[in-house]
Coordinates of C-alpha atoms in Angstrom, one line a residue:
M1 CA 9.4 -21.6 24.0
K2 CA 13.1 -21.1 24.6
G3 CA 12.4 -19.2 27.7
F4 CA 10.0 -21.6 28.9
H5 CA 12.4 -24.5 28.4
G6 CA 15.0 -22.7 30.1
T7 CA 13.1 -21.9 33.0
K8 CA 12.0 -25.5 33.4
V9 CA 15.5 -26.8 33.2
L10 CA 16.9 -24.2 35.8
T11 CA 13.9 -24.8 38.1
R12 CA 14.6 -28.5 38.0
L13 CA 18.2 -27.9 38.6
H14 CA 17.5 -25.6 41.6
L15 CA 15.0 -28.2 43.1
K16 CA 17.6 -31.0 42.8
E17 CA 20.2 -28.8 44.7
M18 CA 17.5 -28.0 47.3
F19 CA 16.2 -31.6 47.9
L20 CA 19.6 -33.5 47.5
T21 CA 21.2 -31.6 50.4
P22 CA 20.4 -32.3 54.1
A23 CA 20.0 -28.7 55.0
F24 CA 16.4 -28.6 53.6
F25 CA 15.3 -31.7 55.7
I26 CA 17.2 -30.4 58.8
A27 CA 15.3 -27.0 58.6
A28 CA 12.0 -28.8 58.0
A29 CA 12.6 -30.9 61.1
I30 CA 13.4 -27.9 63.3
S31 CA 10.4 -25.9 61.9
T32 CA 8.2 -28.9 62.7
V33 CA 9.3 -29.0 66.2
F34 CA 8.4 -25.3 66.5
G35 CA 5.0 -26.1 65.6
Y36 CA 4.7 -29.3 67.7
L37 CA 5.6 -27.6 71.0
P38 CA 2.4 -25.5 71.3
V39 CA 0.3 -28.7 70.5
R40 CA 2.2 -30.6 73.1
G41 CA 1.5 -27.7 75.6
F42 CA -2.1 -27.7 74.7
V43 CA -2.6 -31.4 75.1
N44 CA -0.8 -31.1 78.5
S45 CA -3.3 -28.3 79.5
I46 CA -6.2 -30.8 79.2
G47 CA -6.9 -32.3 82.7
S48 CA -9.7 -34.0 84.5
Q49 CA -11.5 -30.6 85.1
G50 CA -11.2 -29.7 81.4
F51 CA -8.9 -27.3 79.7
N52 CA -6.6 -25.5 82.1
P53 CA -3.6 -23.5 80.7
S54 CA -1.9 -23.5 84.0
L55 CA -1.3 -27.2 83.8
S56 CA 1.3 -26.4 81.1
P57 CA 3.7 -23.6 82.0
M58 CA 4.8 -23.4 78.3
F59 CA 1.4 -23.1 77.1
A60 CA 0.4 -20.6 79.9
N61 CA 3.3 -18.4 79.0
I62 CA 2.3 -18.5 75.4
T63 CA -1.3 -17.4 75.9
A64 CA -0.2 -14.8 78.5
S65 CA 2.3 -13.2 76.1
L66 CA -0.3 -13.1 73.3
E67 CA -2.9 -11.7 75.6
S68 CA -0.5 -9.0 76.6
L69 CA 0.3 -8.1 73.1
F70 CA -3.2 -8.4 71.7
S71 CA -6.5 -9.1 73.7
E72 CA -8.1 -12.1 75.3
V73 CA -10.6 -12.2 72.7
L74 CA -8.1 -12.7 69.9
V75 CA -6.4 -15.3 71.8
D76 CA -9.7 -17.2 72.4
T77 CA -10.5 -17.0 68.8
L78 CA -6.9 -18.3 67.8
F79 CA -7.2 -21.2 70.0
A80 CA -11.0 -21.7 69.5
Q81 CA -10.5 -24.8 67.3
G82 CA -7.4 -26.2 69.1
P83 CA -3.8 -25.4 68.9
F84 CA -3.2 -26.3 65.3
L85 CA -3.9 -22.9 63.9
F86 CA -1.2 -21.2 66.1
A87 CA 1.1 -24.3 65.5
L88 CA 0.7 -23.8 61.7
Y89 CA 2.2 -20.3 61.9
C90 CA 5.0 -21.5 64.4
A91 CA 6.2 -24.1 61.9
Y92 CA 5.6 -22.3 58.6
I93 CA 7.1 -19.0 59.2
P94 CA 10.7 -20.3 60.1
M95 CA 10.7 -22.6 57.0
L96 CA 9.4 -19.9 54.7
L97 CA 12.3 -17.6 55.8
Y98 CA 14.8 -20.4 55.3
I99 CA 13.6 -21.2 51.8
C100 CA 13.8 -17.5 50.8
A101 CA 17.1 -17.0 52.5
S102 CA 18.7 -20.1 50.8
S103 CA 17.5 -18.8 47.4
I104 CA 19.0 -15.4 48.1
I105 CA 22.3 -17.0 49.1
T106 CA 22.3 -19.2 46.1
Y107 CA 21.7 -16.3 43.8
H108 CA 24.6 -14.4 45.0
F109 CA 26.9 -17.3 45.3
Q110 CA 26.3 -18.1 41.6
R111 CA 26.7 -14.6 40.6
D112 CA 30.0 -14.3 42.5
V113 CA 31.5 -17.5 40.7
G114 CA 30.2 -16.1 37.4
A115 CA 27.5 -19.0 36.8
I116 CA 24.8 -16.5 36.1
E117 CA 26.8 -14.4 33.6
L118 CA 27.7 -17.7 31.9
V119 CA 24.0 -18.5 31.5
R120 CA 23.0 -15.0 30.6
F121 CA 25.4 -15.0 27.6
G122 CA 23.8 -18.2 26.4
P123 CA 20.1 -18.7 25.5
V124 CA 18.7 -17.8 28.9
R125 CA 18.0 -14.3 30.1
S126 CA 18.2 -13.0 33.4
R127 CA 14.4 -12.8 34.0
T128 CA 14.4 -16.6 33.2
Y129 CA 17.0 -17.2 35.9
L130 CA 15.0 -15.1 38.4
L131 CA 11.8 -16.9 37.5
S132 CA 13.4 -20.3 38.0
L133 CA 14.5 -19.4 41.6
F134 CA 10.9 -18.0 42.2
L135 CA 9.4 -21.2 41.0
K136 CA 11.9 -23.3 43.0
D137 CA 10.8 -21.4 46.2
L138 CA 7.1 -22.0 45.4
V139 CA 7.6 -25.7 44.8
S140 CA 9.6 -26.1 48.0
I141 CA 7.0 -24.3 50.0
I142 CA 4.2 -26.3 48.6
V143 CA 6.1 -29.6 49.4
Y144 CA 6.6 -28.4 53.0
I145 CA 3.0 -27.2 53.4
A146 CA 1.8 -30.8 52.1
Y147 CA 4.3 -32.5 54.6
L148 CA 3.2 -30.2 57.4
T149 CA -0.6 -30.7 56.8
I150 CA 0.0 -34.5 56.8
T151 CA 2.3 -34.3 60.0
F152 CA -0.3 -32.2 61.9
F153 CA -3.1 -34.7 60.7
I154 CA -1.4 -37.5 62.3
I155 CA -0.6 -35.7 65.4
S156 CA -4.2 -34.6 65.8
R157 CA -5.3 -38.3 65.3
L158 CA -2.9 -39.6 67.9
N159 CA -4.1 -36.9 70.5
N160 CA -7.8 -37.1 69.6
L161 CA -7.9 -33.6 68.3
L162 CA -9.4 -32.1 65.2
L163 CA -7.5 -29.7 62.8
G164 CA -10.6 -27.6 62.3
P165 CA -11.8 -25.7 59.2
A166 CA -9.7 -22.5 60.2
F167 CA -6.5 -24.6 59.8
I168 CA -7.3 -25.8 56.4
Q169 CA -8.4 -22.4 55.4
S170 CA -5.0 -21.0 56.6
V171 CA -3.1 -23.6 54.7
C172 CA -4.6 -22.5 51.5
V173 CA -4.2 -18.8 52.3
L174 CA -0.5 -19.2 53.4
A175 CA 0.2 -21.0 50.1
V176 CA -1.2 -18.1 48.1
V177 CA 0.5 -15.2 50.0
S178 CA 3.8 -17.2 49.8
V179 CA 3.9 -16.1 46.1
L180 CA 4.1 -12.6 47.2
I181 CA 6.8 -13.2 49.9
C182 CA 8.9 -15.1 47.4
A183 CA 8.7 -12.1 45.0
Y184 CA 10.0 -9.7 47.6
A185 CA 12.9 -12.2 48.2
R186 CA 13.7 -12.0 44.5
L187 CA 13.6 -8.2 44.6
A188 CA 15.9 -8.2 47.6
A189 CA 18.2 -10.4 45.9
S190 CA 18.5 -8.1 42.9
A191 CA 18.5 -4.8 44.8
T192 CA 21.8 -5.3 46.5
S193 CA 25.3 -6.6 45.3
S194 CA 26.0 -9.0 48.4
G195 CA 24.3 -11.7 50.1
I196 CA 24.4 -10.2 53.5
G197 CA 22.8 -7.1 52.1
S198 CA 20.0 -8.9 50.4
L199 CA 19.2 -11.1 53.4
S200 CA 19.3 -8.0 55.6
L201 CA 17.0 -6.0 53.2
F202 CA 14.4 -8.9 52.9
L203 CA 14.2 -9.4 56.6
I204 CA 14.0 -5.7 57.2
V205 CA 11.1 -5.4 54.8
M206 CA 9.3 -8.5 56.3
I207 CA 9.7 -7.3 59.8
S208 CA 8.6 -3.8 59.1
F209 CA 5.4 -5.0 57.4
A210 CA 4.8 -7.4 60.4
I211 CA 5.4 -4.6 63.0
V212 CA 3.1 -2.1 61.2
H213 CA 0.4 -4.7 60.8
V214 CA 0.6 -6.1 64.3
G215 CA 0.9 -2.8 65.9
S216 CA -2.6 -1.8 64.6
Y217 CA -3.9 -4.6 66.6
T218 CA -1.8 -4.2 69.9
V219 CA -3.1 -3.1 73.2
I220 CA 0.2 -2.1 74.7
H221 CA -0.4 1.7 74.1
D222 CA -3.0 3.7 72.5
Y223 CA -0.3 5.9 70.7
I224 CA 1.6 2.9 69.2
R225 CA -1.6 1.4 67.9
N226 CA -2.8 4.8 66.4
V227 CA 0.5 5.4 64.7
S228 CA 0.6 1.8 63.4
T229 CA -3.0 2.0 62.1
I230 CA -2.1 5.3 60.1
L231 CA 1.1 3.6 58.6
S232 CA -0.9 0.5 57.9
W233 CA -3.1 2.5 55.7
I234 CA -0.1 3.6 53.6
V235 CA 1.9 0.4 53.5
R236 CA -1.0 -2.3 53.7
W237 CA -1.3 -2.3 49.9
F238 CA 2.1 -3.8 49.6
S239 CA 2.1 -5.9 52.7
P240 CA 1.5 -9.7 52.5
F241 CA 0.2 -9.7 56.0
Y242 CA -2.6 -7.3 55.2
F243 CA -3.7 -9.7 52.4
V244 CA -3.6 -12.7 54.6
T245 CA -5.8 -11.0 57.0
S246 CA -8.1 -9.8 54.3
V247 CA -8.5 -13.4 52.7
Q248 CA -9.0 -15.0 56.1
T249 CA -11.6 -12.5 57.1
G250 CA -13.4 -13.0 53.8
L251 CA -13.4 -16.8 54.6
E252 CA -14.6 -16.2 58.1
I253 CA -17.6 -14.2 57.1
Q254 CA -18.1 -16.1 53.9
S255 CA -17.5 -13.1 51.7
F256 CA -16.7 -14.4 48.2
W257 CA -15.9 -11.0 46.8
M258 CA -13.6 -10.2 49.7
V259 CA -11.6 -13.4 49.2
V260 CA -11.3 -12.7 45.4
A261 CA -10.3 -9.1 46.0
G262 CA -7.5 -10.3 48.4
I263 CA -6.3 -12.9 46.0
L264 CA -6.3 -10.5 43.1
G265 CA -4.4 -8.0 45.3
I266 CA -1.7 -10.7 45.9
L267 CA -1.3 -11.3 42.3
V268 CA -1.1 -7.8 41.3
V269 CA 1.4 -6.7 43.9
T270 CA 3.5 -9.8 43.1
A271 CA 3.4 -8.8 39.4
L272 CA 4.5 -5.4 40.3
V273 CA 7.3 -6.6 42.5
G274 CA 8.5 -9.1 40.0
F275 CA 8.7 -6.5 37.4
V276 CA 10.7 -4.2 39.4
A277 CA 13.0 -7.2 40.4
I278 CA 13.6 -7.9 36.7
W279 CA 14.1 -4.2 35.9
T280 CA 16.6 -3.9 38.7
E281 CA 18.5 -6.9 37.4
R282 CA 18.6 -5.5 33.8
H283 CA 19.8 -2.2 35.1
K284 CA 22.7 -3.9 37.0
E285 CA 23.6 -6.0 33.7
T286 CA 23.8 -2.7 31.7
R287 CA 26.2 -1.1 34.3
T288 CA 28.5 -4.2 34.2

């Protein structure tokens, strides 16, 4: 019970630090603008003759860039139910990175000033402190996802658009896969001794996962696609992007077992990454 009580107290403290500072709300507002821009471009592309991307230079550039990287079929699927699925990712990814980065910075700042050591020599262990930061990230993400869903719903009503079932499904999938991404943030924080090092490691890991996963779908060059496909077979079992694709595919084809397998995969890898993070933290403590 001491561990549970300590986790609850520390999580509440971290949440107060997050929500009582303007940085969280500024980041949320900027991320929302990133999501609103493609929606605005989509609306401007609707003319008297129907949907015409050339009416909005911004939206035309977005679709042209996506088609050059992937394929016209994938882009048509992405925007088949409107702009909100693409807008969701545009608004969600920057905020997710901000929340994870702020948690990494908080961890190293409190370690540098001796706050973590002070807590560790009391009734709270390092794993409790890491878990509290992990839970803070998840709660912050859930709050932002709820806010984003309400905001996009209001925008859709004002513009006579529909969010679409794919949007609702993606909201749920992103909420689940955020568990794994936050676990990687905790591991990055424990793996290095500086905030810059941890942020760099976290971004390098996420970008590497993204490049390998996206590369298997790209149409730029057959050689690049083949190499990325081979690499994805190796790293996909640890990549959050693979599990996102797996769960979303299961939802699209209405495969219950595929969805369950994807969610279980997320939870298993999260537990593994969390165990490595706690072991790394304990190893650092024994050396100091």
